[in-house]
Coordinates of C-alpha atoms and ligand atoms in Angstrom, one line a residue:
M1410 CA 151.6 63.1 27.2
V1411 CA 150.4 59.3 27.4
L1412 CA 147.1 58.4 25.7
R1413 CA 146.0 55.2 26.9
L1414 CA 144.1 53.2 24.0
S1415 CA 141.9 51.8 26.8
K1416 CA 140.5 55.1 27.5
L1417 CA 141.0 57.0 24.2
F1418 CA 138.1 57.8 22.3
L1419 CA 138.8 55.8 19.2
R1420 CA 137.0 53.0 17.5
T1421 CA 139.1 51.5 14.5
L1422 CA 137.3 50.0 11.5
R1423 CA 138.0 46.8 9.7
E1424 CA 135.9 47.5 7.0
D1425 CA 136.6 50.6 4.3
P1426 CA 133.8 53.3 4.3
A1427 CA 131.5 52.6 1.4
D1428 CA 131.9 55.9 -0.1
A1429 CA 135.8 56.1 0.3
E1430 CA 137.3 56.7 -3.2
V1431 CA 140.9 57.1 -2.2
A1432 CA 143.3 55.7 0.2
S1433 CA 143.8 59.1 2.4
H1434 CA 140.0 59.0 3.0
R1435 CA 139.5 55.1 3.5
L1436 CA 142.5 55.1 6.0
L1437 CA 141.5 58.4 8.1
V1438 CA 138.3 57.0 8.5
R1439 CA 139.5 53.5 9.5
A1440 CA 142.1 54.4 11.7
G1441 CA 139.5 56.6 13.8
Y1442 CA 140.8 60.0 12.7
I1443 CA 137.7 61.6 11.3
R1444 CA 134.1 60.6 11.1
R1445 CA 131.7 61.8 8.2
A1446 CA 129.0 64.4 9.3
A1447 CA 127.6 65.1 5.9
P1448 CA 128.6 65.1 2.4
G1449 CA 131.8 66.6 2.5
I1450 CA 131.6 67.7 6.0
Y1451 CA 133.8 65.9 8.8
T1452 CA 134.2 65.4 12.5
W1453 CA 137.6 65.5 13.8
L1454 CA 138.2 62.6 16.7
P1455 CA 141.1 63.0 19.1
L1456 CA 143.9 61.5 16.7
G1457 CA 142.8 63.6 13.8
L1458 CA 142.8 66.7 15.8
S1459 CA 146.3 66.0 17.2
V1460 CA 147.6 65.5 13.3
L1461 CA 145.8 68.8 12.2
R1462 CA 147.2 70.8 15.2
K1463 CA 150.7 69.7 14.3
V1464 CA 150.1 70.9 10.5
E1465 CA 148.7 74.2 11.7
Q1466 CA 151.3 74.6 14.0
V1467 CA 154.0 74.3 11.5
I1468 CA 152.0 76.6 9.3
R1469 CA 151.8 79.3 12.2
E1470 CA 155.6 79.2 12.8
E1471 CA 156.4 80.1 9.3
M1472 CA 153.9 82.8 9.0
T1473 CA 155.4 84.2 12.3
A1474 CA 158.7 83.9 10.7
I1475 CA 157.8 86.5 7.8
G1476 CA 156.0 88.9 10.2
A1477 CA 152.5 87.7 9.6
Q1478 CA 150.1 88.2 12.7
E1479 CA 147.3 86.0 13.4
V1480 CA 143.5 87.3 13.8
H1481 CA 140.5 85.2 13.6
F1482 CA 137.2 86.4 11.8
P1483 CA 133.9 85.0 12.0
A1484 CA 132.6 82.5 9.4
L1485 CA 129.1 83.9 9.5
L1486 CA 129.2 87.1 7.5
P1487 CA 126.7 89.7 6.3
K1488 CA 126.2 89.8 2.5
E1489 CA 127.0 93.5 2.0
P1490 CA 130.9 93.5 1.8
Y1491 CA 130.6 90.7 -0.6
E1492 CA 128.0 92.6 -2.4
A1493 CA 130.4 95.5 -2.8
T1494 CA 132.9 93.4 -4.8
N1495 CA 130.2 91.6 -6.6
R1496 CA 131.4 88.2 -5.2
W1497 CA 127.8 87.6 -3.7
T1498 CA 126.8 87.3 -7.2
E1499 CA 129.9 85.9 -8.9
Y1500 CA 130.2 82.8 -6.7
G1501 CA 127.0 81.7 -8.0
E1502 CA 125.8 78.5 -6.2
G1503 CA 129.4 77.7 -4.8
I1504 CA 128.4 79.6 -1.3
F1505 CA 126.2 78.8 1.3
R1506 CA 123.9 81.5 1.8
L1507 CA 121.2 82.0 4.7
K1508 CA 118.9 84.5 6.2
D1509 CA 118.7 85.9 10.0
R1510 CA 115.4 86.3 11.6
K1511 CA 114.8 89.6 10.2
G1512 CA 115.4 88.4 6.8
N1513 CA 118.9 89.9 6.4
D1514 CA 121.2 87.7 3.8
Y1515 CA 124.3 86.2 5.4
L1516 CA 126.8 83.8 3.9
L1517 CA 129.3 81.2 5.1
A1518 CA 132.6 82.6 4.0
P1519 CA 134.3 80.8 1.3
T1520 CA 137.3 83.1 1.7
H1521 CA 137.7 86.4 3.3
E1522 CA 139.4 89.0 1.2
E1523 CA 136.5 91.6 1.8
M1524 CA 136.7 91.3 5.9
F1525 CA 140.4 91.7 5.7
T1526 CA 140.1 94.6 3.6
L1527 CA 137.6 96.4 5.6
L1528 CA 139.4 95.4 8.9
V1529 CA 142.4 97.2 7.8
K1530 CA 140.5 100.2 6.4
D1531 CA 139.0 100.5 9.9
L1532 CA 142.2 100.7 11.8
Y1533 CA 144.8 102.0 9.4
S1534 CA 145.3 105.3 7.6
S1535 CA 149.0 105.9 6.8
Y1536 CA 151.5 104.6 4.7
K1537 CA 153.6 104.3 7.8
D1538 CA 151.3 101.6 9.0
L1539 CA 152.3 99.2 6.1
P1540 CA 153.3 96.9 4.7
L1541 CA 151.2 94.6 6.9
S1542 CA 150.3 90.9 6.8
I1543 CA 147.8 89.2 8.9
Y1544 CA 146.2 85.8 8.6
Q1545 CA 143.9 83.4 10.3
I1546 CA 143.3 79.4 10.2
Q1547 CA 139.7 79.0 10.1
N1548 CA 136.7 77.1 8.7
K1549 CA 135.9 77.8 4.9
Y1550 CA 132.4 77.0 3.5
R1551 CA 132.1 76.2 -0.3
D1552 CA 129.0 74.3 -1.8
E1553 CA 131.3 72.2 -4.2
A1554 CA 129.5 71.0 -6.8
R1555 CA 131.5 67.5 -6.3
P1556 CA 133.0 67.1 -2.8
R1557 CA 135.0 64.1 -3.2
A1558 CA 137.9 62.0 -1.8
G1559 CA 137.2 63.0 1.9
L1560 CA 138.9 65.9 3.1
L1561 CA 140.7 66.6 -0.1
R1562 CA 137.6 68.3 -1.5
G1563 CA 135.1 69.3 1.3
R1564 CA 132.4 71.6 1.9
E1565 CA 133.3 72.8 5.4
F1566 CA 137.3 72.7 5.3
I1567 CA 140.2 74.6 7.1
M1568 CA 142.4 77.1 5.2
K1569 CA 145.1 79.4 6.3
D1570 CA 144.5 82.4 4.6
S1571 CA 146.9 85.4 4.8
Y1572 CA 146.8 88.9 3.1
S1573 CA 149.2 91.6 2.6
F1574 CA 148.7 95.0 2.3
D1575 CA 151.0 97.3 0.7
V1576 CA 151.3 101.0 -0.5
D1577 CA 153.0 100.2 -3.8
D1578 CA 153.7 97.4 -6.3
A1579 CA 157.3 96.9 -5.0
G1580 CA 155.9 96.2 -1.8
L1581 CA 153.5 93.9 -3.2
D1582 CA 156.4 91.9 -4.6
D1583 CA 158.2 91.7 -1.4
S1584 CA 155.0 90.3 0.5
Y1585 CA 154.4 87.8 -2.4
A1586 CA 158.0 86.6 -2.6
A1587 CA 157.9 86.3 1.3
H1588 CA 154.7 84.4 1.4
R1589 CA 156.0 82.2 -1.5
G1590 CA 159.3 81.4 0.6
A1591 CA 157.1 80.8 3.7
Y1592 CA 154.9 78.2 1.6
L1593 CA 158.1 76.3 0.4
K1594 CA 159.4 75.9 3.8
I1595 CA 156.0 74.8 5.4
F1596 CA 155.7 72.1 2.8
E1597 CA 159.2 71.1 3.3
R1598 CA 158.9 70.9 7.0
L1599 CA 155.7 68.9 6.4
G1600 CA 157.5 66.4 4.0
L1601 CA 155.0 67.1 1.2
E1602 CA 156.5 67.7 -2.2
V1603 CA 154.8 70.7 -4.1
I1604 CA 155.7 72.0 -7.2
P1605 CA 154.8 75.8 -7.6
V1606 CA 153.1 76.2 -10.9
A1607 CA 152.0 79.3 -12.8
A1608 CA 148.3 79.6 -12.5
T1609 CA 145.5 81.8 -13.7
A1610 CA 143.7 84.2 -11.0
G1611 CA 140.3 82.7 -11.4
A1612 CA 137.7 84.4 -9.7
M1613 CA 139.8 86.3 -7.4
G1614 CA 140.9 88.7 -10.3
G1615 CA 144.5 90.1 -9.9
S1616 CA 147.6 89.6 -11.9
K1617 CA 150.3 87.4 -10.7
S1618 CA 149.5 83.9 -9.2
E1619 CA 151.0 80.5 -8.6
E1620 CA 149.8 77.3 -7.3
F1621 CA 151.5 74.7 -5.0
L1622 CA 150.8 71.4 -6.3
H1623 CA 151.5 68.2 -5.0
P1624 CA 152.1 65.9 -7.6
T1625 CA 149.9 62.7 -7.4
E1626 CA 147.8 60.6 -9.8
I1627 CA 144.6 61.0 -7.7
G1628 CA 145.0 64.9 -8.4
E1629 CA 142.3 66.8 -10.0
D1630 CA 144.5 69.5 -11.2
T1631 CA 146.5 68.5 -14.6
F1632 CA 149.6 70.5 -15.0
V1633 CA 152.7 70.6 -17.3
R1634 CA 156.3 70.7 -16.7
S1635 CA 159.7 71.0 -19.1
A1636 CA 162.7 69.3 -18.6
G1637 CA 164.2 73.1 -18.1
G1638 CA 162.3 74.0 -15.3
Y1639 CA 159.0 75.4 -16.5
A1640 CA 155.9 74.2 -14.6
A1641 CA 152.2 75.6 -15.1
N1642 CA 148.8 74.8 -14.4
V1643 CA 147.1 73.7 -17.8
E1644 CA 144.8 76.6 -17.6
A1645 CA 147.7 79.0 -17.3
V1646 CA 149.9 77.5 -20.2
T1647 CA 150.4 80.1 -23.2
T1648 CA 150.8 79.0 -26.6
V1649 CA 154.1 79.3 -28.4
V1650 CA 152.6 81.8 -31.1
P1651 CA 153.9 81.6 -34.9
A1652 CA 155.0 84.9 -36.4
D1653 CA 152.3 86.7 -38.5
I1654 CA 152.6 85.7 -42.4
D1655 CA 152.7 88.3 -45.1
F1656 CA 149.4 87.7 -47.2
S1657 CA 149.8 90.1 -50.0
N1658 CA 150.3 87.5 -52.3
A1659 CA 148.2 84.7 -51.0
P1660 CA 145.8 83.4 -53.6
A1661 CA 142.0 84.3 -53.2
A1662 CA 139.6 82.3 -51.0
E1663 CA 137.8 79.6 -53.0
V1664 CA 134.6 77.9 -51.9
R1665 CA 134.5 74.0 -53.0
D1666 CA 131.8 71.6 -53.0
T1667 CA 132.8 68.7 -50.3
P1668 CA 129.9 67.0 -49.9
D1669 CA 129.3 64.6 -46.8
T1670 CA 132.1 66.1 -44.8
P1671 CA 130.9 67.3 -41.4
T1672 CA 133.8 66.0 -39.5
I1673 CA 137.7 66.9 -39.7
E1674 CA 138.4 63.6 -40.7
T1675 CA 136.2 63.4 -43.6
L1676 CA 136.9 66.9 -44.7
V1677 CA 140.6 65.8 -45.0
D1678 CA 140.0 62.7 -46.8
A1679 CA 137.6 64.4 -49.1
A1680 CA 140.0 67.8 -49.5
N1681 CA 143.1 65.1 -50.3
V1682 CA 140.6 63.8 -53.3
L1683 CA 138.8 67.0 -54.5
V1684 CA 141.5 69.7 -54.1
P1685 CA 144.7 67.8 -53.8
R1686 CA 147.7 70.1 -52.7
A1687 CA 151.0 69.9 -54.3
E1688 CA 154.0 69.1 -52.5
A1689 CA 155.5 72.6 -53.0
D1690 CA 152.6 73.9 -51.4
G1691 CA 153.0 71.6 -48.4
G1692 CA 151.9 68.3 -49.4
P1693 CA 148.6 66.5 -48.7
W1694 CA 146.1 68.4 -46.4
T1695 CA 146.2 67.5 -42.5
A1696 CA 143.8 68.3 -40.1
A1697 CA 146.2 71.1 -38.9
D1698 CA 145.4 73.0 -42.1
T1699 CA 141.7 73.0 -41.2
L1700 CA 139.9 75.7 -39.1
K1701 CA 137.5 74.1 -36.6
N1702 CA 134.7 76.4 -35.4
V1703 CA 133.2 75.2 -32.1
V1704 CA 130.0 76.6 -30.7
L1705 CA 130.0 76.8 -26.9
A1706 CA 127.0 78.0 -24.6
V1707 CA 128.5 80.0 -21.7
T1708 CA 125.8 80.4 -18.6
L1709 CA 126.6 83.8 -17.0
P1710 CA 126.3 84.6 -13.2
T1711 CA 122.8 85.9 -14.1
G1712 CA 121.7 82.7 -15.5
E1713 CA 121.6 84.1 -19.0
R1714 CA 122.9 82.0 -21.8
Q1715 CA 125.3 83.0 -24.5
L1716 CA 126.9 81.2 -27.4
V1717 CA 130.5 81.7 -28.3
V1718 CA 132.3 80.2 -31.4
I1719 CA 135.7 79.2 -30.8
G1720 CA 138.0 79.0 -34.1
L1721 CA 141.0 76.6 -33.6
P1722 CA 143.3 74.3 -35.9
G1723 CA 141.4 71.0 -36.7
D1724 CA 143.9 68.9 -35.1
R1725 CA 143.6 70.4 -31.5
G1726 CA 140.5 70.0 -29.3
V1727 CA 138.9 72.5 -27.2
D1728 CA 139.8 72.4 -23.3
L1729 CA 136.7 73.8 -21.8
K1730 CA 138.8 74.4 -18.3
R1731 CA 141.3 76.5 -20.4
V1732 CA 138.4 78.3 -22.2
E1733 CA 136.8 79.0 -18.9
A1734 CA 139.8 80.3 -17.2
N1735 CA 140.5 82.8 -19.8
I1736 CA 137.0 83.8 -21.2
G1737 CA 136.2 86.2 -18.3
S1738 CA 137.7 89.3 -20.1
F1739 CA 135.4 88.7 -23.2
L1740 CA 132.1 88.4 -21.1
P1741 CA 129.7 91.2 -20.3
I1742 CA 129.9 90.3 -16.4
A1743 CA 132.6 89.1 -14.2
G1744 CA 131.8 85.8 -12.0
E1745 CA 131.4 82.2 -11.9
I1746 CA 130.3 80.7 -15.3
T1747 CA 129.4 77.4 -16.7
L1748 CA 130.5 76.4 -20.1
E1749 CA 129.7 73.3 -22.2
A1750 CA 128.9 72.6 -25.9
A1751 CA 125.9 74.2 -27.4
N1752 CA 123.2 72.0 -27.4
D1753 CA 120.4 71.4 -30.1
E1754 CA 118.1 73.8 -28.3
D1755 CA 120.9 76.5 -28.5
L1756 CA 121.7 75.8 -32.0
K1757 CA 117.8 76.2 -33.1
K1758 CA 117.9 79.8 -32.2
Q1759 CA 120.8 80.4 -34.4
P1760 CA 119.0 79.1 -37.4
L1761 CA 121.9 80.0 -39.6
I1762 CA 124.6 77.9 -38.0
V1763 CA 124.9 74.8 -40.5
K1764 CA 126.3 72.3 -38.3
G1765 CA 129.5 70.6 -39.7
Y1766 CA 130.0 73.4 -42.1
L1767 CA 130.3 76.6 -39.7
G1768 CA 133.1 79.0 -40.7
P1769 CA 134.3 82.5 -39.6
G1770 CA 132.2 85.4 -40.8
M1771 CA 129.2 83.5 -39.7
S1772 CA 129.7 84.6 -36.1
L1773 CA 131.5 87.4 -36.7
N1774 CA 129.1 90.1 -38.7
A1775 CA 125.5 90.1 -37.3
P1776 CA 124.5 91.9 -40.7
L1777 CA 125.5 88.9 -42.7
L1778 CA 123.3 87.0 -40.6
G1779 CA 120.6 89.1 -41.8
T1780 CA 118.1 88.1 -39.3
E1781 CA 117.7 89.7 -35.7
A1782 CA 117.2 85.9 -34.3
A1783 CA 120.6 85.3 -35.2
A1784 CA 122.2 87.5 -32.6
K1785 CA 125.8 88.4 -32.9
M1786 CA 127.9 85.6 -31.3
L1787 CA 131.3 85.9 -29.9
Y1788 CA 134.1 84.8 -32.0
L1789 CA 137.3 84.1 -30.3
V1790 CA 140.2 82.3 -31.8
D1791 CA 143.2 80.2 -30.8
P1792 CA 146.5 82.2 -31.0
R1793 CA 148.0 79.8 -33.6
V1794 CA 145.3 81.9 -35.8
V1795 CA 147.8 84.4 -36.6
S1796 CA 147.3 87.3 -39.4
G1797 CA 148.2 85.7 -42.8
S1798 CA 147.3 82.2 -41.8
A1799 CA 145.3 80.4 -44.6
W1800 CA 142.7 77.9 -43.6
V1801 CA 140.4 75.2 -45.0
T1802 CA 137.1 75.9 -43.1
G1803 CA 133.2 75.7 -43.2
A1804 CA 131.6 77.9 -45.9
N1805 CA 128.5 78.3 -43.6
E1806 CA 126.7 76.2 -46.3
A1807 CA 125.8 72.3 -46.1
G1808 CA 128.3 70.5 -48.0
K1809 CA 131.0 73.3 -48.8
H1810 CA 134.0 74.4 -47.5
V1811 CA 136.1 77.1 -48.2
F1812 CA 140.0 76.8 -49.3
G1813 CA 142.6 79.6 -48.6
L1814 CA 140.5 81.6 -46.2
V1815 CA 143.2 84.0 -45.1
A1816 CA 142.9 85.2 -41.1
G1817 CA 143.0 89.1 -41.1
R1818 CA 142.1 89.4 -44.8
D1819 CA 138.9 87.3 -45.2
F1820 CA 138.0 87.2 -41.7
G1821 CA 138.2 88.7 -38.3
W1822 CA 137.6 87.7 -34.6
D1823 CA 136.4 89.5 -31.5
G1824 CA 139.7 88.3 -29.4
V1825 CA 142.4 85.4 -29.0
I1826 CA 142.0 83.0 -26.4
E1827 CA 144.1 79.9 -24.8
C1828 CA 141.5 77.3 -25.5
T1829 CA 143.0 74.4 -27.1
D1830 CA 144.4 71.3 -25.2
V1831 CA 147.8 71.1 -24.1
R1832 CA 149.8 68.3 -25.1
A1833 CA 152.9 66.3 -24.1
G1834 CA 155.5 67.4 -26.5
D1835 CA 154.2 71.1 -27.3
E1836 CA 156.8 73.5 -26.7
A1837 CA 157.0 75.4 -23.2
P1838 CA 156.5 79.0 -23.8
D1839 CA 159.9 80.0 -22.0
G1840 CA 161.5 77.8 -24.5
S1841 CA 162.8 75.4 -21.9
G1842 CA 161.9 72.2 -23.9
P1843 CA 159.1 70.0 -24.6
L1844 CA 156.1 69.8 -22.0
E1845 CA 155.1 66.6 -20.1
T1846 CA 151.9 66.4 -18.3
A1847 CA 151.3 65.4 -14.8
R1848 CA 148.6 65.4 -12.3
G1849 CA 148.3 67.1 -8.8
I1850 CA 146.3 68.4 -5.8
E1851 CA 146.4 72.1 -5.1
M1852 CA 147.9 72.6 -1.7
G1853 CA 148.1 76.4 -1.8
H1854 CA 147.6 79.3 -3.7
I1855 CA 149.1 82.8 -3.7
F1856 CA 147.7 85.7 -5.4
Q1857 CA 149.0 89.4 -6.3
L1858 CA 145.4 90.9 -5.9
G1859 CA 146.7 94.1 -6.6
R1860 CA 144.0 97.2 -6.2
K1861 CA 140.9 95.0 -7.0
Y1862 CA 139.5 95.0 -3.4
A1863 CA 140.9 97.9 -1.9
A1864 CA 139.5 100.1 -4.7
A1865 CA 135.8 98.4 -4.4
L1866 CA 136.0 98.9 -0.6
D1867 CA 137.6 102.1 -0.7
L1868 CA 140.7 101.1 1.6
K1869 CA 143.0 104.1 1.0
V1870 CA 146.1 105.3 2.9
L1871 CA 148.0 108.6 3.0
D1872 CA 151.3 108.5 1.0
Q1873 CA 154.5 110.1 2.0
N1874 CA 153.4 113.1 0.0
G1875 CA 150.0 113.3 1.9
K1876 CA 148.1 111.5 -1.1
Q1877 CA 145.2 109.4 -0.6
V1878 CA 146.4 106.0 -2.5
V1879 CA 144.6 102.7 -2.7
V1880 CA 146.4 99.9 -1.3
T1881 CA 147.6 97.0 -3.1
M1882 CA 146.9 93.7 -1.7
G1883 CA 147.9 90.0 -1.9
S1884 CA 146.1 86.8 -1.1
Y1885 CA 147.5 83.6 -0.1
G1886 CA 146.0 80.1 1.1
V1887 CA 146.9 76.7 2.1
G1888 CA 144.6 73.9 2.4
V1889 CA 145.0 72.9 5.9
T1890 CA 142.7 69.9 6.1
R1891 CA 143.6 69.2 2.5
A1892 CA 147.0 69.0 3.7
V1893 CA 146.1 66.1 6.3
A1894 CA 144.6 64.3 3.6
A1895 CA 147.7 64.7 0.9
L1896 CA 150.1 63.7 4.0
A1897 CA 148.0 60.6 4.8
E1898 CA 147.6 59.7 0.9
S1899 CA 151.4 60.0 0.5
N1900 CA 152.3 58.4 3.5
H1901 CA 150.6 55.0 3.6
D1902 CA 151.0 51.4 2.8
D1903 CA 148.4 48.5 2.6
K1904 CA 148.4 48.1 6.4
G1905 CA 147.5 51.7 7.2
L1906 CA 149.3 55.1 7.8
V1907 CA 152.7 55.8 7.9
W1908 CA 153.0 59.4 9.3
P1909 CA 156.2 61.7 8.9
R1910 CA 157.6 62.5 12.4
A1911 CA 156.3 66.3 11.8
V1912 CA 152.7 65.4 12.1
A1913 CA 152.4 61.9 13.4
P1914 CA 149.6 62.2 16.4
A1915 CA 152.4 60.3 18.6
D1916 CA 156.2 59.9 18.5
V1917 CA 155.9 56.1 19.8
H1918 CA 153.2 53.6 20.0
V1919 CA 153.8 51.2 22.9
V1920 CA 152.0 47.8 22.9
A1921 CA 151.7 45.7 25.6
V1922 CA 151.5 42.1 23.9
G1923 CA 150.5 39.1 26.3
R1924 CA 148.7 38.6 29.4
G1925 CA 151.3 38.7 32.1
E1926 CA 151.2 41.6 34.7
E1927 CA 154.9 42.0 34.3
I1928 CA 154.4 42.8 30.6
F1929 CA 151.5 45.6 31.6
A1930 CA 153.9 46.8 34.3
A1931 CA 156.9 47.4 32.2
A1932 CA 155.0 48.8 29.3
E1933 CA 153.3 51.3 31.8
K1934 CA 156.7 52.1 33.0
L1935 CA 158.3 52.7 29.6
S1936 CA 155.4 54.7 28.4
L1937 CA 156.0 57.3 31.5
E1938 CA 159.6 57.5 31.0
L1939 CA 159.2 58.1 27.3
E1940 CA 156.6 60.9 28.3
A1941 CA 159.2 62.3 30.8
A1942 CA 161.9 62.3 28.1
G1943 CA 159.4 65.0 26.2
L1944 CA 157.7 62.4 23.8
D1945 CA 154.1 61.8 22.9
V1946 CA 153.1 58.3 23.7
I1947 CA 150.3 56.2 22.5
Y1948 CA 150.0 53.5 24.9
D1949 CA 148.0 50.3 24.1
D1950 CA 147.1 48.9 27.6
R1951 CA 144.0 47.2 26.5
P1952 CA 144.1 44.2 28.7
K1953 CA 141.7 41.6 26.8
V1954 CA 143.0 42.3 23.1
S1955 CA 144.8 39.9 21.0
P1956 CA 148.3 40.8 19.8
G1957 CA 147.1 40.5 16.3
V1958 CA 144.5 43.0 16.6
K1959 CA 146.9 45.4 18.7
F1960 CA 149.5 45.2 15.9
G1961 CA 147.0 45.7 13.4
D1962 CA 145.8 49.1 15.0
A1963 CA 149.5 50.1 15.5
E1964 CA 149.9 49.8 12.0
L1965 CA 146.7 51.3 11.0
V1966 CA 147.2 54.4 13.1
G1967 CA 150.5 54.8 11.6
V1968 CA 152.9 56.2 14.5
P1969 CA 156.4 56.1 13.0
T1970 CA 157.8 53.9 16.1
I1971 CA 156.1 50.9 17.6
L1972 CA 157.6 49.6 20.8
A1973 CA 156.3 46.0 21.5
V1974 CA 156.9 44.8 25.4
G1975 CA 156.1 41.1 25.3
R1976 CA 157.9 37.6 25.5
G1977 CA 161.5 39.0 25.1
L1978 CA 160.8 40.9 28.4
V1979 CA 162.1 37.7 30.4
D1980 CA 165.3 38.0 28.5
G1981 CA 165.3 41.7 29.0
V1982 CA 164.6 43.1 25.6
V1983 CA 161.5 44.7 23.9
E1984 CA 161.0 45.0 20.2
I1985 CA 161.3 48.5 18.4
K1986 CA 160.0 48.7 15.0
D1987 CA 160.1 51.4 12.3
R1988 CA 156.7 51.8 10.8
R1989 CA 158.0 53.1 7.6
S1990 CA 161.0 50.4 6.9
G1991 CA 159.3 47.6 8.9
N1992 CA 162.8 47.2 10.7
A1993 CA 162.5 45.7 13.8
E1994 CA 165.2 45.5 16.5
N1995 CA 165.4 43.9 20.1
V1996 CA 166.6 46.5 22.7
A1997 CA 167.6 46.3 26.1
V1998 CA 164.7 47.4 28.4
D1999 CA 166.7 49.9 30.0
K2000 CA 168.2 51.4 26.5
A2001 CA 164.8 51.5 24.9
V2002 CA 164.0 55.2 26.0
D2003 CA 167.4 56.2 24.5
Y2004 CA 166.8 54.3 21.3
V2005 CA 163.6 55.7 20.7
V2006 CA 164.7 59.1 21.7
N2007 CA 167.2 59.1 19.3
A2008 CA 164.9 57.7 16.7
V2009 CA 162.9 60.9 17.1
R2010 CA 165.6 63.2 16.9
N2011 CA 167.3 61.7 14.0
S2012 CA 164.5 61.6 11.8
Ligands
LIG2387 P1 140.4 74.1 -6.2 O1 140.8 74.3 -7.3 O2 141.1 72.8 -5.7 O3 138.7 74.0 -5.9 P2 140.4 76.9 -5.2 O4 141.5 77.1 -6.2 O5 139.1 76.9 -5.4 O6 141.0 75.1 -5.2 P3 141.5 78.8 -3.4 O7 140.4 79.4 -3.4 O8 142.8 78.9 -3.8 O9 141.3 77.3 -3.8 O10 141.8 78.3 -1.6 C1 143.1 78.1 -1.2 C2 143.3 76.8 -0.7 O11 142.2 76.2 0.0 C3 143.5 75.8 -1.9 O12 145.0 75.9 -2.7 C4 143.5 74.4 -1.5 O13 144.5 73.7 -0.7 C5 142.2 74.6 -0.3 N1 141.0 74.4 -0.8 C6 140.1 75.1 -1.7 N2 139.0 74.3 -1.7 C7 139.0 73.1 -1.0 C8 138.2 72.2 -0.5 N3 136.6 72.2 -1.1 N4 138.3 71.3 0.6 C9 139.7 71.6 1.2 N5 140.5 72.4 0.6 C10 140.0 73.1 -0.2
LIG2388 MG1 143.2 77.9 -6.0

């Protein structure tokens, strides 16, 4: 194919779009690949579509290779299936909802687990039909709170989503492993570095889950890795838990006056003056000896606000994202929640909370509080608060702290939660060494859903013994439009995009430089010969455009090979330039096609 720039529906821009925060957004708009239609919603122009189709093709081929079959669902869906799984509620404000003329509720699908489950239920009824993997490449809609960075976080975006259906857990393991392998191949073929990291399942439910993160500074996900090969999303990191401590001989807890010590720092300073600790008992108090109790407010999917107290060592901070990822099982209802520090309004409703001096026991036992207004608050602790550990903590009275308060003896808790910040230097849970932190973009996500969706929607098949069994499922997503953006992000320089061959909108960008008719004739001929050799060609045949503008556009558009036909023609040579390395060579006109074909083949 030859795309002639005189005709191509393309306008490159000199200026960066005002709202562009990252290079991929800036360059995809400037180079004429996409245009913004609304916040987080983009129109695809010919060059953009070409890249998008190539990314899709790689994905299709690898899905086919593991036996997955393509289907296509509507994006506009009725509410009922999503109600059956409770996601109509759980998604909260995250989905676009609409009504038809009869007043029935619809949504624009944020993901399609329900529909795939129902389709298989419709058509299949025996274990003999399984395993099955089906997928689609389709628009998804999410009313993201912060659409950002162009295609990286859109409100309309394209996802490849597949779903596997198996009769037993071993089958699910196989389907999951096949997808995992396919994902690694997809990203390898695209030339996009990804690290599979252990993840939490979030709103999807289910058990085993991994994300494929592309490491980059502009990523919104923080992950950790160890030299020994451990990698996990920060939300999924588990703490190395110290052993329980025998407290049979531990001294009784004692309340002490610690005036003006509402912060950990002031408390530690005061403790070392008022209650110095002997070297034999561990030396001076540090923040790690204190138990900090932080009051959080959870807004449930119902809109109801509930307070939760988190107890953690005073040298650590609360990581709200980790709390959010792990608090689900402690809440009365599943779904999207918001989590924040409790505000003064919240605290007013719990009059017995003494700010700065809150200790366990307060939240634990409603009877202790003595008033009905102070309803029981959930008390969750960090895994480091093991049975027998002794703490300096608030005495629930202004200006007082209690020393030697023993976990499991003097106070209990409603649950243990991964809630603290994960730090560089923390031990990896698998013993593979200290952790370092890095940032990344989530490119794909695979889940073992298990039987949650099949059970909710009653997808059963007859097993070998003629018994009805609930099918077990996996769900696997790749952000297709996000992949285009991530590729642009990791393949650009200050002049423009620098596409890897696998996804470039063309193999070669032919530029006719100058005015002479013979130049245009030669460039035209070369373009057709390159096309005949099976290459995709962009040909800049614009008659009255300066060489500077043409070269600028070629560099902005980012095709891997640029072939310039110009002044050298009189000596029988053209210039062939590698966009990535910038290396240019003069090549005899009659060798140019072979040269480019080889360049394409060998990269
Ligand atoms: P994120 O954490 O980035 O919001 P997610 O975990 O909500 O993503 P999934 O439900 O796992 O996303 O969707 C599968 C894939 O779809 C993601 O791995 C990502 O590549 C892509 N994706 C999700 N949300 C968006 C979005 N708003 N814009 C573009 N791609 C997205
Ligand atoms: Mg995800």
